[in-house]
Tab-separated table of N, CA and C in Angstrom:
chain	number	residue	atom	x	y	z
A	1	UNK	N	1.786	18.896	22.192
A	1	UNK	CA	1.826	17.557	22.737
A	1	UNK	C	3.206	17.295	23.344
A	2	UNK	N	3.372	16.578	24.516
A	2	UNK	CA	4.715	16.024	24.938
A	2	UNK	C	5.106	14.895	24.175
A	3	UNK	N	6.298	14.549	24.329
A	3	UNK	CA	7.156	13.693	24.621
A	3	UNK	C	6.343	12.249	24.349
A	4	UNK	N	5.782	11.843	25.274
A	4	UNK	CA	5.170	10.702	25.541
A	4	UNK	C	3.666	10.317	24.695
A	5	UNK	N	3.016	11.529	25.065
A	5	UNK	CA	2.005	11.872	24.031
A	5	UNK	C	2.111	11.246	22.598
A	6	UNK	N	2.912	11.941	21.929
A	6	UNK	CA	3.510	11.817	20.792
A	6	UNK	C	4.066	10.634	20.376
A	7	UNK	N	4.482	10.412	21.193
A	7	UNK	CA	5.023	8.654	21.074
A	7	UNK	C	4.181	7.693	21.403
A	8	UNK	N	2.632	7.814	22.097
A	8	UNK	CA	1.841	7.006	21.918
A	8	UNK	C	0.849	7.457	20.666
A	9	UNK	N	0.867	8.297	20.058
A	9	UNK	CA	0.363	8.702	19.104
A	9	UNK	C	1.336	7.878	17.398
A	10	UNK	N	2.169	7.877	17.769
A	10	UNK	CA	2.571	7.203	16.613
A	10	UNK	C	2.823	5.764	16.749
A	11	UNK	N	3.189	5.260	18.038
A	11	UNK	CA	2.510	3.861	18.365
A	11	UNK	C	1.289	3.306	17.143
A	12	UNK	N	0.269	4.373	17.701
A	12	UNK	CA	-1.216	4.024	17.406
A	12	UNK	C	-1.139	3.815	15.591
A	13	UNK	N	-0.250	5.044	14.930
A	13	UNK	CA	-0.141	5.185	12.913
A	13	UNK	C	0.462	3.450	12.842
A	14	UNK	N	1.685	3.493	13.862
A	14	UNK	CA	1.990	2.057	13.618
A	14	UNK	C	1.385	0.726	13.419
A	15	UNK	N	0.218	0.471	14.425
A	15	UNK	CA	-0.717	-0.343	14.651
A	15	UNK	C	-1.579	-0.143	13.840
A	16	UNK	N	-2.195	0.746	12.848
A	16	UNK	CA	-2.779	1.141	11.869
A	16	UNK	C	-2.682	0.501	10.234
A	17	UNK	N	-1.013	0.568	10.201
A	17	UNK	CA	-0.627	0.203	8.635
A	17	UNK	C	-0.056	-1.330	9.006
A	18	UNK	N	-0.045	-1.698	10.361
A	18	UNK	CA	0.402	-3.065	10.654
A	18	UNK	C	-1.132	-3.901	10.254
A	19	UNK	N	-2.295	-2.914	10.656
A	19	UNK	CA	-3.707	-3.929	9.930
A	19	UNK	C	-3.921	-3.291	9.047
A	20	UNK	N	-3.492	-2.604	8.250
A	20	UNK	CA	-3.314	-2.076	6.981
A	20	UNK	C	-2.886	-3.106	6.024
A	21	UNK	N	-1.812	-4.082	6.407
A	21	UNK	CA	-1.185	-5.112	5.830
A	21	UNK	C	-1.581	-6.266	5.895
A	22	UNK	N	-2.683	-6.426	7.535
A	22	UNK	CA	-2.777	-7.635	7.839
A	22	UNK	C	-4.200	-7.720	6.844
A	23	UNK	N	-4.879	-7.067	7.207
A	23	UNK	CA	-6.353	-7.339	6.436
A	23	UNK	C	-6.454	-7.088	4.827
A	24	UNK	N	-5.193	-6.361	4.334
A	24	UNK	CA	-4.846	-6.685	2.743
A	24	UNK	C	-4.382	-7.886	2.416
A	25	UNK	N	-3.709	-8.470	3.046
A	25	UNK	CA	-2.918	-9.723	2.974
A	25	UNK	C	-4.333	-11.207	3.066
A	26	UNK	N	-5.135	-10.459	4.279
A	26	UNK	CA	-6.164	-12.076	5.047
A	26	UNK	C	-7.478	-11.988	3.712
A	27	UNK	N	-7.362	-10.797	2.298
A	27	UNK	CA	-8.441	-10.022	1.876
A	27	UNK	C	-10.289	-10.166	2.988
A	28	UNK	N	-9.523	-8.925	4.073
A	28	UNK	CA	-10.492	-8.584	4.827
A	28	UNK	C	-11.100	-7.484	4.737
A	29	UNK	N	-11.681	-7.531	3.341
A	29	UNK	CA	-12.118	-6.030	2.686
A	29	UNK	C	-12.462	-4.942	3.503
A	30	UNK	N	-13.848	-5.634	4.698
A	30	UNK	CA	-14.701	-4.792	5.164
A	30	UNK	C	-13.930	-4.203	6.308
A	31	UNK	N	-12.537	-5.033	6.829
A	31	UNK	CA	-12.262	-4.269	7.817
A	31	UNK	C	-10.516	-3.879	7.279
A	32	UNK	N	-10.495	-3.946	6.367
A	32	UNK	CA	-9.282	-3.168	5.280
A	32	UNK	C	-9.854	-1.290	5.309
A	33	UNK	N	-11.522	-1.695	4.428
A	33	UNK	CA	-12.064	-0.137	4.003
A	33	UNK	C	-12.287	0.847	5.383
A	34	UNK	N	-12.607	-0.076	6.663
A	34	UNK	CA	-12.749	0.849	7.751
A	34	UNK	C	-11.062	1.847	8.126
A	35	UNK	N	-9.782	1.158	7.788
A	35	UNK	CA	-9.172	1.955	7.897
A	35	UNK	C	-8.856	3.881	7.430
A	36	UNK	N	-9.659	3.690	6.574
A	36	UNK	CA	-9.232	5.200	5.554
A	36	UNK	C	-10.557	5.992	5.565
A	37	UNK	N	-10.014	7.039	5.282
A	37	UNK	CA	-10.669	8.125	5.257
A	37	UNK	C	-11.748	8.218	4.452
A	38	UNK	N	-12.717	8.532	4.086
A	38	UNK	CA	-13.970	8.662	3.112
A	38	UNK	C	-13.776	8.852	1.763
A	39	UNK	N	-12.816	10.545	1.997
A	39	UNK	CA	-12.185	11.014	0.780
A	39	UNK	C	-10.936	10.411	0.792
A	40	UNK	N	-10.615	9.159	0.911
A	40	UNK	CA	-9.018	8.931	0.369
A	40	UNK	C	-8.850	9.250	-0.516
A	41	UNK	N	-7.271	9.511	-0.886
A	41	UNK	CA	-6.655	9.213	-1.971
A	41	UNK	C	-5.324	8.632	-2.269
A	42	UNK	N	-5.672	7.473	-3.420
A	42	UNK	CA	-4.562	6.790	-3.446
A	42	UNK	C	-3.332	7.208	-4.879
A	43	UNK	N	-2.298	7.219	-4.776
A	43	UNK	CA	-1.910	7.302	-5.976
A	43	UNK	C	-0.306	6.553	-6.366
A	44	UNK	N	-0.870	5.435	-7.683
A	44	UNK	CA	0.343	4.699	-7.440
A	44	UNK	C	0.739	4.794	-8.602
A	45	UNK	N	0.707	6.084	-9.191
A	45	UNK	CA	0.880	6.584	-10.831
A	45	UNK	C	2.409	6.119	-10.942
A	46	UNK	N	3.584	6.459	-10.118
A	46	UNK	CA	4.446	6.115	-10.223
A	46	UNK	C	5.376	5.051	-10.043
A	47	UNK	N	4.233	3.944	-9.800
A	47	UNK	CA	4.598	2.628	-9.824
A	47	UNK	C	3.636	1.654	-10.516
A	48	UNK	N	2.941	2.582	-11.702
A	48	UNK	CA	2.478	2.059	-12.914
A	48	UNK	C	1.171	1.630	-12.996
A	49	UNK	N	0.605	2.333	-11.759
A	49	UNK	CA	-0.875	2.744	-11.253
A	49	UNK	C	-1.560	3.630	-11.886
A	50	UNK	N	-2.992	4.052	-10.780
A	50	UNK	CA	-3.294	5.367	-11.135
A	50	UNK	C	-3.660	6.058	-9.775
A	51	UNK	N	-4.637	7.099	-10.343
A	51	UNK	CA	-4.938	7.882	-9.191
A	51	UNK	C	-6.242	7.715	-8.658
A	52	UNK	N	-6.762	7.245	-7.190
A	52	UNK	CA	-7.890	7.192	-7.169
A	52	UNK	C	-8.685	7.807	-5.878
A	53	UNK	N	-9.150	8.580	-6.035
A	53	UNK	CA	-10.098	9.531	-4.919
A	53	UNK	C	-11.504	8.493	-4.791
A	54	UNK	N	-11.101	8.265	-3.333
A	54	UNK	CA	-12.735	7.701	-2.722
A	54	UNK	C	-12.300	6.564	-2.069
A	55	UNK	N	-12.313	6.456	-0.887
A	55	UNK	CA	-11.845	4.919	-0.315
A	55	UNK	C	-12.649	3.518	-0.885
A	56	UNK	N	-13.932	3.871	-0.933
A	56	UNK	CA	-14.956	3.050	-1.481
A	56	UNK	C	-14.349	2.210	-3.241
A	57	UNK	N	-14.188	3.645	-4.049
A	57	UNK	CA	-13.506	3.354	-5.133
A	57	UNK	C	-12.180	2.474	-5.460
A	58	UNK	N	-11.886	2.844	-4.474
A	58	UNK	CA	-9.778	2.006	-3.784
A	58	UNK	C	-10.565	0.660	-3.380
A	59	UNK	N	-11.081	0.279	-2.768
A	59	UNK	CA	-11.046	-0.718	-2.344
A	59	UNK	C	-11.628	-1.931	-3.451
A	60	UNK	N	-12.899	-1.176	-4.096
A	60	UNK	CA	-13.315	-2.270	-5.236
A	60	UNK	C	-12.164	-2.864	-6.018
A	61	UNK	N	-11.158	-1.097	-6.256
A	61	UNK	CA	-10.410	-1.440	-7.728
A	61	UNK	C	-9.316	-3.100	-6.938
A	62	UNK	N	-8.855	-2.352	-5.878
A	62	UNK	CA	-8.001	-3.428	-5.068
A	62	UNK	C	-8.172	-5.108	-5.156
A	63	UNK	N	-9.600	-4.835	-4.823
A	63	UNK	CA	-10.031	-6.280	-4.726
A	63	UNK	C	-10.286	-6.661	-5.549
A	64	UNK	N	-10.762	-6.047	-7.016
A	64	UNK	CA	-10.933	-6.593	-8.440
A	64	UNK	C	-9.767	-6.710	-8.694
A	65	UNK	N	-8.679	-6.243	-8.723
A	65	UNK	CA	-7.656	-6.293	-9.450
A	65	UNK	C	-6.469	-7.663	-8.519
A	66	UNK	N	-6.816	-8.019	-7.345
A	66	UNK	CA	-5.993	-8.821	-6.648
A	66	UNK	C	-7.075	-10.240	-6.997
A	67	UNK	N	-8.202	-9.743	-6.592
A	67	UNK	CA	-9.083	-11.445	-6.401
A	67	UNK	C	-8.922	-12.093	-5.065
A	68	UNK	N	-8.448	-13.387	-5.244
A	68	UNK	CA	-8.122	-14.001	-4.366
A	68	UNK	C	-6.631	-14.584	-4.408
A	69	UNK	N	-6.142	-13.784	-5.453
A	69	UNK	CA	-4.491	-13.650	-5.288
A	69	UNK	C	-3.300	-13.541	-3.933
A	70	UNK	N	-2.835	-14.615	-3.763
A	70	UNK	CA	-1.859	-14.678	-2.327
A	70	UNK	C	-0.864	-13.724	-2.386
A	71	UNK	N	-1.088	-12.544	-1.722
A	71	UNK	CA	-0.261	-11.462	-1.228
A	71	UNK	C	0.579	-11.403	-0.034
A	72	UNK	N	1.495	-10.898	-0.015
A	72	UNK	CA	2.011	-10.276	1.357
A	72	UNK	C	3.075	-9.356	1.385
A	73	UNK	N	2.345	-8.252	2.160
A	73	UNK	CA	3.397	-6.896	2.204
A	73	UNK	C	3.605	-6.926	3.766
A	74	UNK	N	4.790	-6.175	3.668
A	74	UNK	CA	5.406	-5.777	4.866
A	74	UNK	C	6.420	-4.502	4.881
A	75	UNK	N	5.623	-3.803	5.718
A	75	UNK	CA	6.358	-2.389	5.997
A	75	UNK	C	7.428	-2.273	7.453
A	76	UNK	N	8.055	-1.538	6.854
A	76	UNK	CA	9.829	-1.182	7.962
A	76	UNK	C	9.477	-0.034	8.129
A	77	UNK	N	10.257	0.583	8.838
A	77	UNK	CA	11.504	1.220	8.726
A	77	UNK	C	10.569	2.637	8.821
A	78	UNK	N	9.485	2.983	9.917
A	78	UNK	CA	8.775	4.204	9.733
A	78	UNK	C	8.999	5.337	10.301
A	79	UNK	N	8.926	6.248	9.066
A	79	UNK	CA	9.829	7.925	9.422
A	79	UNK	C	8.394	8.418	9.410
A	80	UNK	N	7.944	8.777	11.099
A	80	UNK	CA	6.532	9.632	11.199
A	80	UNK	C	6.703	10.479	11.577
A	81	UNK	N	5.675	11.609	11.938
A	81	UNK	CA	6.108	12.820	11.630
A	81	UNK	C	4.145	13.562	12.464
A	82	UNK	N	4.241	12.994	14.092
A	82	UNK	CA	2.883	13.925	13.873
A	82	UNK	C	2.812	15.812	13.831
A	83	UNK	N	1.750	15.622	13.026
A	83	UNK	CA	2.117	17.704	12.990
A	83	UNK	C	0.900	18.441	13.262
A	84	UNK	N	-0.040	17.271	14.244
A	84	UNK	CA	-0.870	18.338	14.996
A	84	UNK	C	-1.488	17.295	15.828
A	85	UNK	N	-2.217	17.691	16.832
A	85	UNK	CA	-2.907	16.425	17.353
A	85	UNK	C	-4.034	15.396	16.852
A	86	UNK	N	-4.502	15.913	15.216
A	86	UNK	CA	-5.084	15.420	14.503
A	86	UNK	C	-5.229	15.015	12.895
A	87	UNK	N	-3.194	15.315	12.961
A	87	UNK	CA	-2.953	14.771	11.275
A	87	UNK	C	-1.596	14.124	11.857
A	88	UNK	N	-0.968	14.040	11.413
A	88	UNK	CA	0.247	12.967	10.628
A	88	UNK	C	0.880	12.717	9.490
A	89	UNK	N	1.964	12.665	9.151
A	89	UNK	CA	2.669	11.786	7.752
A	89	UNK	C	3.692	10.997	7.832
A	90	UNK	N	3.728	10.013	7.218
A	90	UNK	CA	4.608	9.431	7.332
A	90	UNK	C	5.545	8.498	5.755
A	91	UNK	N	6.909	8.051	5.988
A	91	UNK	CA	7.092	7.195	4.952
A	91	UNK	C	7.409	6.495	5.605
A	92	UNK	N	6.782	5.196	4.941
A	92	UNK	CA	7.449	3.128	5.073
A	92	UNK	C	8.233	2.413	3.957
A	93	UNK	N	9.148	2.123	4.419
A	93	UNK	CA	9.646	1.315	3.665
A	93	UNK	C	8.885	-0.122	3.487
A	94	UNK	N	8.929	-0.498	1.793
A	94	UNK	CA	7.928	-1.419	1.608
A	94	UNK	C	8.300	-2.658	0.803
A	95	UNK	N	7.759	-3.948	1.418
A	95	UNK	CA	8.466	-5.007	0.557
A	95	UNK	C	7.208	-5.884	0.234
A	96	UNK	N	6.671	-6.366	-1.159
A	96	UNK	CA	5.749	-7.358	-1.020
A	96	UNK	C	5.907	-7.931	-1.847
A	97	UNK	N	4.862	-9.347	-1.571
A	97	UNK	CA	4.858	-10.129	-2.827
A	97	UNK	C	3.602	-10.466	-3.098
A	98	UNK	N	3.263	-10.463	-4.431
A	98	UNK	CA	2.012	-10.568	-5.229
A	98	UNK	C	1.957	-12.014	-5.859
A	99	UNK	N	1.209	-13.151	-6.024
A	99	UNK	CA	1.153	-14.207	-6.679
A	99	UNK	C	0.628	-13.511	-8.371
A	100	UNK	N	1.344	-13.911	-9.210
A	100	UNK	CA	0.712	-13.413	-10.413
A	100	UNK	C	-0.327	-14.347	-11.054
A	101	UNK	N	0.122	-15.716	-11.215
A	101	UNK	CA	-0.077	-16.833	-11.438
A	101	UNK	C	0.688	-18.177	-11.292
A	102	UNK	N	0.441	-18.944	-11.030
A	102	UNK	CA	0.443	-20.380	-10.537
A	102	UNK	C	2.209	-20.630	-10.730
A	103	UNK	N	2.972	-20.093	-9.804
A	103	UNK	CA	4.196	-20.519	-10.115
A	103	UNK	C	5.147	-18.926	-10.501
A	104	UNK	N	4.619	-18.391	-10.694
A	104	UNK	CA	4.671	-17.240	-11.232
A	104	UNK	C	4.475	-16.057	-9.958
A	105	UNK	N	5.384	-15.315	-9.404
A	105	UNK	CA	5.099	-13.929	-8.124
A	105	UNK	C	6.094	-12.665	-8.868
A	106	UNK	N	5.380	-11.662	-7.942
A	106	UNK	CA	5.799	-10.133	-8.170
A	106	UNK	C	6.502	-9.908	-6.707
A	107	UNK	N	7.916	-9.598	-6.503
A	107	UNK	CA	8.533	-8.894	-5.262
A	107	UNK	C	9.018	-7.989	-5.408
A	108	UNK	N	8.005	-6.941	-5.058
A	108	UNK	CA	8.454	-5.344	-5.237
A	108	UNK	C	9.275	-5.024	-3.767
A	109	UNK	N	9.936	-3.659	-3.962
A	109	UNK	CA	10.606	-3.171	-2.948
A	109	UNK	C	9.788	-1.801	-3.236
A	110	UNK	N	9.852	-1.073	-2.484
A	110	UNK	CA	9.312	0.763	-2.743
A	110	UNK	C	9.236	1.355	-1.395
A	111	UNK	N	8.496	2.625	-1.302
A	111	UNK	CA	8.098	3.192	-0.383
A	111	UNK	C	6.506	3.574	-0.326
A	112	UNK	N	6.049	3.795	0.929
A	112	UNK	CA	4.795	4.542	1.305
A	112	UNK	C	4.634	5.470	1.438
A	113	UNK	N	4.316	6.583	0.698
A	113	UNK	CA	4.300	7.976	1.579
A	113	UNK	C	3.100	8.516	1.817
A	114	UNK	N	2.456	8.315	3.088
A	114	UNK	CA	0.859	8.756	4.121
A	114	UNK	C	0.717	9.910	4.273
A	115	UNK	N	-0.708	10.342	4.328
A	115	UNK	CA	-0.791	11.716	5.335
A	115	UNK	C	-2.188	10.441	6.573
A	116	UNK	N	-1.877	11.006	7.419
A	116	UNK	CA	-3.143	10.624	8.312
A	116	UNK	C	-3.873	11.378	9.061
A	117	UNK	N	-5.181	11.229	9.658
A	117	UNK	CA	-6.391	12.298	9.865
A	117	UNK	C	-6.833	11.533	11.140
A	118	UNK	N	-6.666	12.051	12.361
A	118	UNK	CA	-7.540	11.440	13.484
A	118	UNK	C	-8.661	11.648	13.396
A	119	UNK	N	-10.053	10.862	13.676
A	119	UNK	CA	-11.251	10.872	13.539
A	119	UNK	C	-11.811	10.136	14.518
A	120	UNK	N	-12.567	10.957	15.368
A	120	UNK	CA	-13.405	10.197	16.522
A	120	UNK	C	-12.300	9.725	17.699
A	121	UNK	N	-10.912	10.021	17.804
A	121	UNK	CA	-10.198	9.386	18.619
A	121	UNK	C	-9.576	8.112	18.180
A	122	UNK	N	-9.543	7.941	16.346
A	122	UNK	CA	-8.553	6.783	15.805
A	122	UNK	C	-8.420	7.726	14.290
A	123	UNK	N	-6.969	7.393	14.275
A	123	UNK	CA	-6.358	7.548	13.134
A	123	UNK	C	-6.577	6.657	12.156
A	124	UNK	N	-6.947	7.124	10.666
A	124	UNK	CA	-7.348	6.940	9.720
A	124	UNK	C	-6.323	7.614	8.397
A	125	UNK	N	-6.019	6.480	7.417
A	125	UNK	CA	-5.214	7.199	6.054
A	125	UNK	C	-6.254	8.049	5.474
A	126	UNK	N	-5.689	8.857	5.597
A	126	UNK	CA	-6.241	10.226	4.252
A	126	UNK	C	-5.959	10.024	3.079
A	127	UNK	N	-4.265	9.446	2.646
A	127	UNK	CA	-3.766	9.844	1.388
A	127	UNK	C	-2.059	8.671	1.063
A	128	UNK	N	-2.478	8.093	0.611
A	128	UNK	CA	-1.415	7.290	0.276
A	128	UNK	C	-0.448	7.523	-1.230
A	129	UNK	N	0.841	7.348	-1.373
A	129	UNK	CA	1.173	7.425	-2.545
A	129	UNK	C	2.519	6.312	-2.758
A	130	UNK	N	2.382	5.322	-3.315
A	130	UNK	CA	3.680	4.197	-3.673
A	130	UNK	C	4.192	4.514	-4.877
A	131	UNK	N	5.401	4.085	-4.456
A	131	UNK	CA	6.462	4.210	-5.577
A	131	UNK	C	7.408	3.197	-5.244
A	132	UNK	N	7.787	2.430	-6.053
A	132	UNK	CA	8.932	1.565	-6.618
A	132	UNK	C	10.092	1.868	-7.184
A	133	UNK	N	10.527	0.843	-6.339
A	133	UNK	CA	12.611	1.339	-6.513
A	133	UNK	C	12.645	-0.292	-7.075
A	134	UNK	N	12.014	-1.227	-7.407
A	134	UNK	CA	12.500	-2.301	-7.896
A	134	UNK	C	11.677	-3.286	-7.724
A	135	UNK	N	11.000	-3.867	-8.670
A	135	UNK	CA	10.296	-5.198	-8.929
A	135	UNK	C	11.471	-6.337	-9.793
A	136	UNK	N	10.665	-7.840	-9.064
A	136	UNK	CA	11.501	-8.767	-9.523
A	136	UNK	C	10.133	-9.806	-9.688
A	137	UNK	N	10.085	-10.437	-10.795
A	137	UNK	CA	9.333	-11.423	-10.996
A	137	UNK	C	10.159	-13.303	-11.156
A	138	UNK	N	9.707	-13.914	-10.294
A	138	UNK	CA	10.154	-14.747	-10.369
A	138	UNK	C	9.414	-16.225	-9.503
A	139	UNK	N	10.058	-17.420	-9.774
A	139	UNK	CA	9.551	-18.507	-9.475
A	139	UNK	C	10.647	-19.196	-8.299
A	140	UNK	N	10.767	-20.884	-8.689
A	140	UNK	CA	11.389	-21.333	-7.406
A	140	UNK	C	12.624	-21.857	-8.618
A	141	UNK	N	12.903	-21.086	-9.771
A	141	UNK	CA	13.700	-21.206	-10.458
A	141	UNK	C	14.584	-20.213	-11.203
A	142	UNK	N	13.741	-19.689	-11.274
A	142	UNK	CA	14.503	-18.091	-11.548
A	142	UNK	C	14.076	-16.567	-11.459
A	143	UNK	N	14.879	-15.860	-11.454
A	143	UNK	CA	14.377	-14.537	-10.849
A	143	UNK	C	14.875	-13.438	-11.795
A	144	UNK	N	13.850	-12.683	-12.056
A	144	UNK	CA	14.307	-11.625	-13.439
A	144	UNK	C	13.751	-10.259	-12.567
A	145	UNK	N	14.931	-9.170	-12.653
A	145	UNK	CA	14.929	-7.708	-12.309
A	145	UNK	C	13.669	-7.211	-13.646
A	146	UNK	N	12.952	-6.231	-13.286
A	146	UNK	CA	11.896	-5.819	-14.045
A	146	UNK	C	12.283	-4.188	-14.706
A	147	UNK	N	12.831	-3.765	-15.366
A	147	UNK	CA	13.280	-2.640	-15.825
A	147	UNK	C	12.073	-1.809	-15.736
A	148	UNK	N	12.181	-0.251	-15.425
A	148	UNK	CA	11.068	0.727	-15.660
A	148	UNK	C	10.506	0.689	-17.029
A	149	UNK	N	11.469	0.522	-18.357
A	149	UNK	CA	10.775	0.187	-19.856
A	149	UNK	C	9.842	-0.897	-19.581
A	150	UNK	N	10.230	-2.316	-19.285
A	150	UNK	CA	9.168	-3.140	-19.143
A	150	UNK	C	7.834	-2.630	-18.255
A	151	UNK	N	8.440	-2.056	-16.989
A	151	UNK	CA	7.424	-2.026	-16.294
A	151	UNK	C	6.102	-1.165	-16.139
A	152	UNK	N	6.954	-0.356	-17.582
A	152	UNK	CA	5.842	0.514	-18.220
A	152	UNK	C	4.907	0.017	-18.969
A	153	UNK	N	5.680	-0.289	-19.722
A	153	UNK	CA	4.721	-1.383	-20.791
A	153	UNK	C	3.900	-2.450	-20.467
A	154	UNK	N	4.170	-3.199	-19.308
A	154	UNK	CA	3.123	-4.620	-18.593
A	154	UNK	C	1.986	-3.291	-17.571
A	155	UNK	N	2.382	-2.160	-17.430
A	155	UNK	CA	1.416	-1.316	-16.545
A	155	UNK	C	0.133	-1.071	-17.597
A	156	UNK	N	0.840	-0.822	-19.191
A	156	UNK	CA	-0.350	-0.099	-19.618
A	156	UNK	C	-1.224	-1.322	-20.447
A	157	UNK	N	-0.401	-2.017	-20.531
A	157	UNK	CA	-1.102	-3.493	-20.806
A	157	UNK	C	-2.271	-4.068	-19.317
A	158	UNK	N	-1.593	-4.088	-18.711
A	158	UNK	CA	-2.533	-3.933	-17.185
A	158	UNK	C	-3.727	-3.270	-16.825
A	159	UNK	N	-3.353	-2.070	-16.697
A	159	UNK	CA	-4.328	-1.340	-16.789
A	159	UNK	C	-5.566	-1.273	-18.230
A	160	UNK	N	-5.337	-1.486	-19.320
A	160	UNK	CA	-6.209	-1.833	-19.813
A	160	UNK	C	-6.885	-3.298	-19.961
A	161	UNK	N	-6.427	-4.150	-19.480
A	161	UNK	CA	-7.379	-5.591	-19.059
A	161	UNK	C	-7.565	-5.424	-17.693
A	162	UNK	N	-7.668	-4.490	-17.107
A	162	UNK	CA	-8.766	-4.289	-15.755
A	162	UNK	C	-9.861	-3.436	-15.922
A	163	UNK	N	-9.740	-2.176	-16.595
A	163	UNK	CA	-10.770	-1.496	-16.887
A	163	UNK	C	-12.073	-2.421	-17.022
């Protein structure tokens, strides 16, 4: 691929995780799940997740586990990388915020790290994996840094009242 090629090709990954964000954020499930691959896989083991193969599967757990919870992420700062005319990877830098409850939000910082799969002439996530460099929980009064000890411990507490 040239030059130009290539640079409208990652244009396109860009415009991808930009409604990647928008339709996680608007919870626009049906046109969230059209982004990814069949066999996705997600894995956010290291930011107190788990691992989950099946886009179908990702998306229930997503939406069970958010609801109708006021979100908003926003990705920077993207180091892409196409490495054929029909894959991709990339990392984003990542900032969001999660409503926990009424007064109460989650503002994580982390990264994204993608593989992507062209299909039919549009790029699609194959494989996602987040990780966290720093959560802060806080209100319009105070703001508390979330240590990896805690954030272990509210994960496995978490994860077992979603099951």
């Amino acid at each position: 691929m040239n030059d130009a090629a290539t640079l409208l090709e990652i244009e396109s990954i860009k415009q991808l995780k930009a409604r990647y964000c928008r339709h996680l954020d608007t919870k626009d499930w049906a046109s969230w799940r059209s982004l990814f691959t069949d066999d996705f896989r997600s894995d956010t083991s290291e930011a107190g997740g788990k691992v989950i193969v099946g886009a179908d599967p990702f998306v229930a757990f997503t939406r069970k586990s958010l609801g109708d919870r006021a979100t908003m992420h926003q990705v920077h700062a993207p180091e892409i990388d196409v490495t054929s005319p029909t894959t991709a990877q990339a990392v984003w830098a990542l900032e969001d915020v999660v409503r926990l409850a009424p007064g109460v939000n989650l503002r994580g910082y982390g990264h994204y790290t993608e593989t992507y799969t062209k299909v039919d002439g549009r790029w699609l996530i194959a494989e996602s994996t987040l990780t966290r460099l720093r959560e802060d929980v806080f209100n319009m009064v105070i703001s508390l840094y979330i240590s990896d000890r805690i954030k272990r411990v509210t994960g496995t507490i978490a994860r077992r009242l979603v099951r």
